[in-house]
Amino acid sequence: AQRVTQPEKLLSVFKGAPVELKCNYSYSGSPELFWYVQYSRQRLQLLLRHISRESIKGFTADLNKGETSFHLKKPFAQEEDSAMYYCALILMDQGGKLIFGQGTELSVKP
Amino acid sequence: KAGVTQTPRYLIKTRGQQVTLSCSPISGHRSVSWYQQTPGQGLQFLFEYFSETQRNKGNFPGRFSGRQFSNSRSEMNVSTLELGDSALYLCASSLTGTSGTNNEQFFGPGTRLTVL
């Protein structure tokens, strides 16, 4: 079955430390993956997508088809990175249905 | 550009009632998707409308229905409400929908539905 798994509900790091939010997926088709972020009292918004291969706010994510992973990384966490992060997968063989992981709450302490 | 708007922001209903939620997409966006967010199940896809046609549907019972108007505004209806329908309902708009090339989803603030 298609699935997106974010194994950590909560990740707590200190400011300046590296951060990695894990995302694993299960999908037999060609994956198109995203990271969405929700800051406190704000709307869910797109952070980055794997096809863009870009760095947003210092975050990067590389699709590893062999390990079926799309981990989100940042070398030096900032307090303003504290938020809920959701990994999402488009099921292109199901008309583009978008499925989300359960989310990881990132807390960056001063 | 104005963002996605949802009305009402909060609703309290009792079991057995029905409810209609509204979503106005970003101007020019033809795709509207609906999601249910609960602490236990997380974000779950309900359905997607594109140019007034339902293009995709999640695994929800038939009590959940929707429609889209010619101006791309969308409504979601839940009939015979159950306690388990209590959730945050999010809508998102995009230019082409999730299966297109411009598939970034722009989310609204959500409607918080409480079923008593």
mmCIF file of C-alpha atoms in Angstrom:
data_model
loop_
_atom_site.group_PDB
_atom_site.id
_atom_site.type_symbol
_atom_site.label_atom_id
_atom_site.label_comp_id
_atom_site.label_asym_id
_atom_site.label_seq_id
_atom_site.Cartn_x
_atom_site.Cartn_y
_atom_site.Cartn_z
ATOM 1 C CA ALA A 1 0.000 0.000 0.000
ATOM 2 C CA GLN A 2 1.113 3.530 -0.656
ATOM 3 C CA ARG A 3 2.346 5.198 2.442
ATOM 4 C CA VAL A 4 4.426 8.109 3.721
ATOM 5 C CA THR A 5 6.139 7.560 7.037
ATOM 6 C CA GLN A 6 7.686 10.193 9.253
ATOM 7 C CA PRO A 7 9.068 8.191 12.160
ATOM 8 C CA GLU A 8 9.627 11.075 14.561
ATOM 9 C CA LYS A 9 6.680 12.928 16.040
ATOM 10 C CA LEU A 10 8.955 15.410 17.743
ATOM 11 C CA LEU A 11 12.511 16.424 17.007
ATOM 12 C CA SER A 12 14.259 18.784 19.377
ATOM 13 C CA VAL A 13 17.638 20.362 18.569
ATOM 14 C CA PHE A 14 19.662 23.335 19.719
ATOM 15 C CA LYS A 15 20.185 26.403 17.604
ATOM 16 C CA GLY A 16 23.126 25.949 15.262
ATOM 17 C CA ALA A 17 22.922 22.151 15.301
ATOM 18 C CA PRO A 18 22.274 20.156 12.146
ATOM 19 C CA VAL A 19 18.790 18.841 11.659
ATOM 20 C CA GLU A 20 17.415 15.948 9.644
ATOM 21 C CA LEU A 21 13.718 15.193 9.422
ATOM 22 C CA LYS A 22 13.127 11.711 8.102
ATOM 23 C CA CYS A 23 10.605 10.726 5.466
ATOM 24 C CA ASN A 24 10.210 7.287 3.932
ATOM 25 C CA TYR A 25 7.684 6.356 1.311
ATOM 26 C CA SER A 26 6.158 3.237 -0.120
ATOM 27 C CA TYR A 27 5.037 3.586 -3.729
ATOM 28 C CA SER A 28 5.482 1.443 -6.805
ATOM 29 C CA GLY A 29 5.109 4.318 -9.238
ATOM 30 C CA SER A 30 7.409 7.217 -10.019
ATOM 31 C CA PRO A 31 7.423 9.335 -6.859
ATOM 32 C CA GLU A 32 6.898 13.063 -6.726
ATOM 33 C CA LEU A 33 7.567 14.274 -3.209
ATOM 34 C CA PHE A 34 7.149 17.480 -1.278
ATOM 35 C CA TRP A 35 7.855 18.971 2.103
ATOM 36 C CA TYR A 36 5.163 21.217 3.531
ATOM 37 C CA VAL A 37 5.619 23.322 6.664
ATOM 38 C CA GLN A 38 3.241 24.891 9.113
ATOM 39 C CA TYR A 39 4.584 27.601 11.385
ATOM 40 C CA SER A 40 2.681 28.499 14.532
ATOM 41 C CA ARG A 41 -0.631 30.201 13.720
ATOM 42 C CA GLN A 42 0.102 30.109 9.998
ATOM 43 C CA ARG A 43 -1.199 28.074 7.120
ATOM 44 C CA LEU A 44 0.306 24.957 5.735
ATOM 45 C CA GLN A 45 2.656 25.975 2.935
ATOM 46 C CA LEU A 46 5.020 24.361 0.487
ATOM 47 C CA LEU A 47 8.642 24.316 1.586
ATOM 48 C CA LEU A 48 10.219 22.442 -1.288
ATOM 49 C CA ARG A 49 9.683 19.726 -3.873
ATOM 50 C CA HIS A 50 12.153 17.163 -5.069
ATOM 51 C CA ILE A 51 11.857 17.973 -8.761
ATOM 52 C CA SER A 52 13.004 21.543 -8.140
ATOM 53 C CA ARG A 53 16.234 20.446 -6.478
ATOM 54 C CA GLU A 54 16.392 23.789 -4.699
ATOM 55 C CA SER A 55 17.369 24.968 -1.252
ATOM 56 C CA ILE A 56 14.711 26.920 0.601
ATOM 57 C CA LYS A 57 15.520 28.692 3.884
ATOM 58 C CA GLY A 58 18.663 26.586 4.012
ATOM 59 C CA PHE A 59 16.732 23.302 3.778
ATOM 60 C CA THR A 60 17.460 20.659 1.172
ATOM 61 C CA ALA A 61 15.963 17.271 0.489
ATOM 62 C CA ASP A 62 17.267 14.580 -1.813
ATOM 63 C CA LEU A 63 15.161 11.811 -3.211
ATOM 64 C CA ASN A 64 16.814 8.432 -2.661
ATOM 65 C CA LYS A 65 14.866 5.916 -4.683
ATOM 66 C CA GLY A 66 16.983 3.026 -3.479
ATOM 67 C CA GLU A 67 16.153 3.718 0.142
ATOM 68 C CA THR A 68 12.728 5.184 -0.722
ATOM 69 C CA SER A 69 13.526 8.214 1.370
ATOM 70 C CA PHE A 70 13.212 11.988 1.074
ATOM 71 C CA HIS A 71 14.819 13.325 4.219
ATOM 72 C CA LEU A 72 14.829 17.059 4.921
ATOM 73 C CA LYS A 73 18.129 18.503 6.074
ATOM 74 C CA LYS A 74 19.556 21.771 7.283
ATOM 75 C CA PRO A 75 23.140 22.182 8.447
ATOM 76 C CA PHE A 76 22.488 24.855 11.074
ATOM 77 C CA ALA A 77 19.041 25.063 12.646
ATOM 78 C CA GLN A 78 17.548 28.431 13.575
ATOM 79 C CA GLU A 79 14.859 29.147 16.169
ATOM 80 C CA GLU A 80 12.516 30.329 13.424
ATOM 81 C CA ASP A 81 12.647 26.837 11.903
ATOM 82 C CA SER A 82 10.468 25.567 14.749
ATOM 83 C CA ALA A 83 7.301 24.282 13.066
ATOM 84 C CA MET A 84 5.396 21.201 11.947
ATOM 85 C CA TYR A 85 6.851 19.567 8.874
ATOM 86 C CA TYR A 86 4.886 17.248 6.611
ATOM 87 C CA CYS A 87 6.258 15.025 3.890
ATOM 88 C CA ALA A 88 3.828 14.427 1.019
ATOM 89 C CA LEU A 89 3.680 12.126 -1.994
ATOM 90 C CA ILE A 90 1.642 12.436 -5.169
ATOM 91 C CA LEU A 91 0.161 9.185 -6.429
ATOM 92 C CA MET A 92 0.287 9.854 -10.149
ATOM 93 C CA ASP A 93 -1.249 6.505 -11.002
ATOM 94 C CA GLN A 94 -4.270 7.475 -8.888
ATOM 95 C CA GLY A 95 -5.020 10.742 -10.598
ATOM 96 C CA GLY A 96 -2.606 12.760 -8.533
ATOM 97 C CA LYS A 97 -3.964 11.946 -5.078
ATOM 98 C CA LEU A 98 -1.763 13.652 -2.480
ATOM 99 C CA ILE A 99 -0.959 11.701 0.679
ATOM 100 C CA PHE A 100 0.808 13.095 3.744
ATOM 101 C CA GLY A 101 2.952 11.694 6.484
ATOM 102 C CA GLN A 102 1.884 12.205 10.081
ATOM 103 C CA GLY A 103 4.183 15.159 10.495
ATOM 104 C CA THR A 104 7.207 15.936 12.625
ATOM 105 C CA GLU A 105 7.270 18.803 15.055
ATOM 106 C CA LEU A 106 10.670 20.479 14.995
ATOM 107 C CA SER A 107 11.618 22.444 18.083
ATOM 108 C CA VAL A 108 14.807 24.504 17.906
ATOM 109 C CA LYS A 109 15.974 25.622 21.336
ATOM 110 C CA PRO A 110 18.138 28.695 21.929
ATOM 111 C CA LYS B 1 -3.102 38.143 -4.591
ATOM 112 C CA ALA B 2 -5.600 37.163 -1.937
ATOM 113 C CA GLY B 3 -5.036 33.756 -0.438
ATOM 114 C CA VAL B 4 -7.412 30.837 -0.120
ATOM 115 C CA THR B 5 -10.341 31.674 2.117
ATOM 116 C CA GLN B 6 -12.583 29.289 3.991
ATOM 117 C CA THR B 7 -15.871 29.962 5.718
ATOM 118 C CA PRO B 8 -16.912 29.549 8.380
ATOM 119 C CA ARG B 9 -13.772 29.261 10.485
ATOM 120 C CA TYR B 10 -15.530 27.445 13.314
ATOM 121 C CA LEU B 11 -18.646 25.309 13.457
ATOM 122 C CA ILE B 12 -20.389 23.379 16.175
ATOM 123 C CA LYS B 13 -22.974 20.814 15.147
ATOM 124 C CA THR B 14 -24.734 17.869 16.742
ATOM 125 C CA ARG B 15 -24.780 14.279 15.591
ATOM 126 C CA GLY B 16 -27.118 13.638 12.711
ATOM 127 C CA GLN B 17 -27.013 17.162 11.363
ATOM 128 C CA GLN B 18 -25.444 18.137 8.092
ATOM 129 C CA VAL B 19 -22.915 20.844 7.378
ATOM 130 C CA THR B 20 -21.650 22.776 4.368
ATOM 131 C CA LEU B 21 -18.187 24.298 4.254
ATOM 132 C CA SER B 22 -17.048 26.804 1.667
ATOM 133 C CA CYS B 23 -13.704 27.459 0.020
ATOM 134 C CA SER B 24 -12.693 30.283 -2.291
ATOM 135 C CA PRO B 25 -9.474 29.550 -4.172
ATOM 136 C CA ILE B 26 -6.809 31.953 -5.273
ATOM 137 C CA SER B 27 -7.905 33.852 -8.349
ATOM 138 C CA GLY B 28 -7.024 31.897 -11.485
ATOM 139 C CA HIS B 29 -6.703 28.569 -9.705
ATOM 140 C CA ARG B 30 -9.019 25.962 -11.151
ATOM 141 C CA SER B 31 -8.248 23.096 -8.807
ATOM 142 C CA VAL B 32 -9.589 22.817 -5.269
ATOM 143 C CA SER B 33 -8.740 19.932 -2.984
ATOM 144 C CA TRP B 34 -10.178 19.147 0.416
ATOM 145 C CA TYR B 35 -8.421 17.478 3.334
ATOM 146 C CA GLN B 36 -9.447 16.327 6.765
ATOM 147 C CA GLN B 37 -6.943 16.807 9.567
ATOM 148 C CA THR B 38 -7.274 14.995 12.890
ATOM 149 C CA PRO B 39 -4.725 14.259 15.628
ATOM 150 C CA GLY B 40 -5.107 10.523 15.118
ATOM 151 C CA GLN B 41 -5.207 10.206 11.339
ATOM 152 C CA GLY B 42 -3.276 13.299 10.330
ATOM 153 C CA LEU B 43 -3.981 14.911 6.964
ATOM 154 C CA GLN B 44 -6.213 12.823 4.735
ATOM 155 C CA PHE B 45 -7.259 13.602 1.192
ATOM 156 C CA LEU B 46 -10.999 13.918 0.668
ATOM 157 C CA PHE B 47 -11.420 14.941 -2.959
ATOM 158 C CA GLU B 48 -10.228 17.239 -5.706
ATOM 159 C CA TYR B 49 -12.292 19.321 -8.086
ATOM 160 C CA PHE B 50 -11.065 20.815 -11.311
ATOM 161 C CA SER B 51 -13.227 22.926 -13.607
ATOM 162 C CA GLU B 52 -16.397 21.846 -11.799
ATOM 163 C CA THR B 53 -15.618 18.128 -12.089
ATOM 164 C CA GLN B 54 -14.534 15.815 -9.339
ATOM 165 C CA ARG B 55 -11.197 14.558 -10.527
ATOM 166 C CA ASN B 56 -10.184 12.430 -7.599
ATOM 167 C CA LYS B 57 -11.612 11.032 -4.405
ATOM 168 C CA GLY B 58 -10.154 9.707 -1.177
ATOM 169 C CA ASN B 59 -11.398 6.869 0.970
ATOM 170 C CA PHE B 60 -14.258 8.554 2.755
ATOM 171 C CA PRO B 61 -17.884 7.440 2.987
ATOM 172 C CA GLY B 62 -20.535 8.853 0.704
ATOM 173 C CA ARG B 63 -21.678 11.197 3.476
ATOM 174 C CA PHE B 64 -18.818 13.413 2.363
ATOM 175 C CA SER B 65 -19.543 15.184 -0.886
ATOM 176 C CA GLY B 66 -18.493 18.298 -2.656
ATOM 177 C CA ARG B 67 -18.983 20.450 -5.648
ATOM 178 C CA GLN B 68 -17.286 23.243 -7.514
ATOM 179 C CA PHE B 69 -18.881 26.213 -9.163
ATOM 180 C CA SER B 70 -17.999 27.953 -12.410
ATOM 181 C CA ASN B 71 -16.020 30.597 -10.503
ATOM 182 C CA SER B 72 -13.930 27.748 -8.978
ATOM 183 C CA ARG B 73 -15.366 28.239 -5.512
ATOM 184 C CA SER B 74 -16.013 24.920 -3.851
ATOM 185 C CA GLU B 75 -18.267 23.582 -1.169
ATOM 186 C CA MET B 76 -17.980 20.464 0.892
ATOM 187 C CA ASN B 77 -20.983 18.839 2.507
ATOM 188 C CA VAL B 78 -21.083 16.278 5.261
ATOM 189 C CA SER B 79 -24.430 14.688 5.974
ATOM 190 C CA THR B 80 -25.556 12.740 9.031
ATOM 191 C CA LEU B 81 -22.662 13.978 11.124
ATOM 192 C CA GLU B 82 -20.865 11.590 13.458
ATOM 193 C CA LEU B 83 -18.679 12.389 16.431
ATOM 194 C CA GLY B 84 -15.676 11.172 14.477
ATOM 195 C CA ASP B 85 -16.203 13.867 11.863
ATOM 196 C CA SER B 86 -14.854 16.435 14.306
ATOM 197 C CA ALA B 87 -11.740 17.737 12.587
ATOM 198 C CA LEU B 88 -10.033 20.620 10.878
ATOM 199 C CA TYR B 89 -11.095 20.695 7.245
ATOM 200 C CA LEU B 90 -8.563 22.266 4.944
ATOM 201 C CA CYS B 91 -8.982 23.250 1.379
ATOM 202 C CA ALA B 92 -6.158 23.948 -1.007
ATOM 203 C CA SER B 93 -6.082 25.430 -4.468
ATOM 204 C CA SER B 94 -3.603 25.082 -7.270
ATOM 205 C CA LEU B 95 -3.315 26.088 -10.890
ATOM 206 C CA THR B 96 -3.372 22.657 -12.442
ATOM 207 C CA GLY B 97 -4.151 20.299 -9.592
ATOM 208 C CA THR B 98 -1.845 17.741 -8.100
ATOM 209 C CA SER B 99 -1.447 15.815 -11.347
ATOM 210 C CA GLY B 100 -0.349 18.868 -13.326
ATOM 211 C CA THR B 101 2.931 20.709 -13.598
ATOM 212 C CA ASN B 102 1.861 23.681 -11.455
ATOM 213 C CA ASN B 103 0.784 21.496 -8.603
ATOM 214 C CA GLU B 104 1.851 23.477 -5.571
ATOM 215 C CA GLN B 105 -1.048 23.431 -3.139
ATOM 216 C CA PHE B 106 -1.969 26.731 -1.456
ATOM 217 C CA PHE B 107 -3.848 26.025 1.723
ATOM 218 C CA GLY B 108 -6.595 27.917 3.441
ATOM 219 C CA PRO B 109 -6.779 28.474 7.203
ATOM 220 C CA GLY B 110 -9.243 25.638 7.679
ATOM 221 C CA THR B 111 -12.681 25.207 9.179
ATOM 222 C CA ARG B 112 -12.732 23.697 12.655
ATOM 223 C CA LEU B 113 -15.792 21.434 12.896
ATOM 224 C CA THR B 114 -16.890 20.123 16.276
ATOM 225 C CA VAL B 115 -19.620 17.508 16.403
ATOM 226 C CA LEU B 116 -21.346 17.083 19.775
#
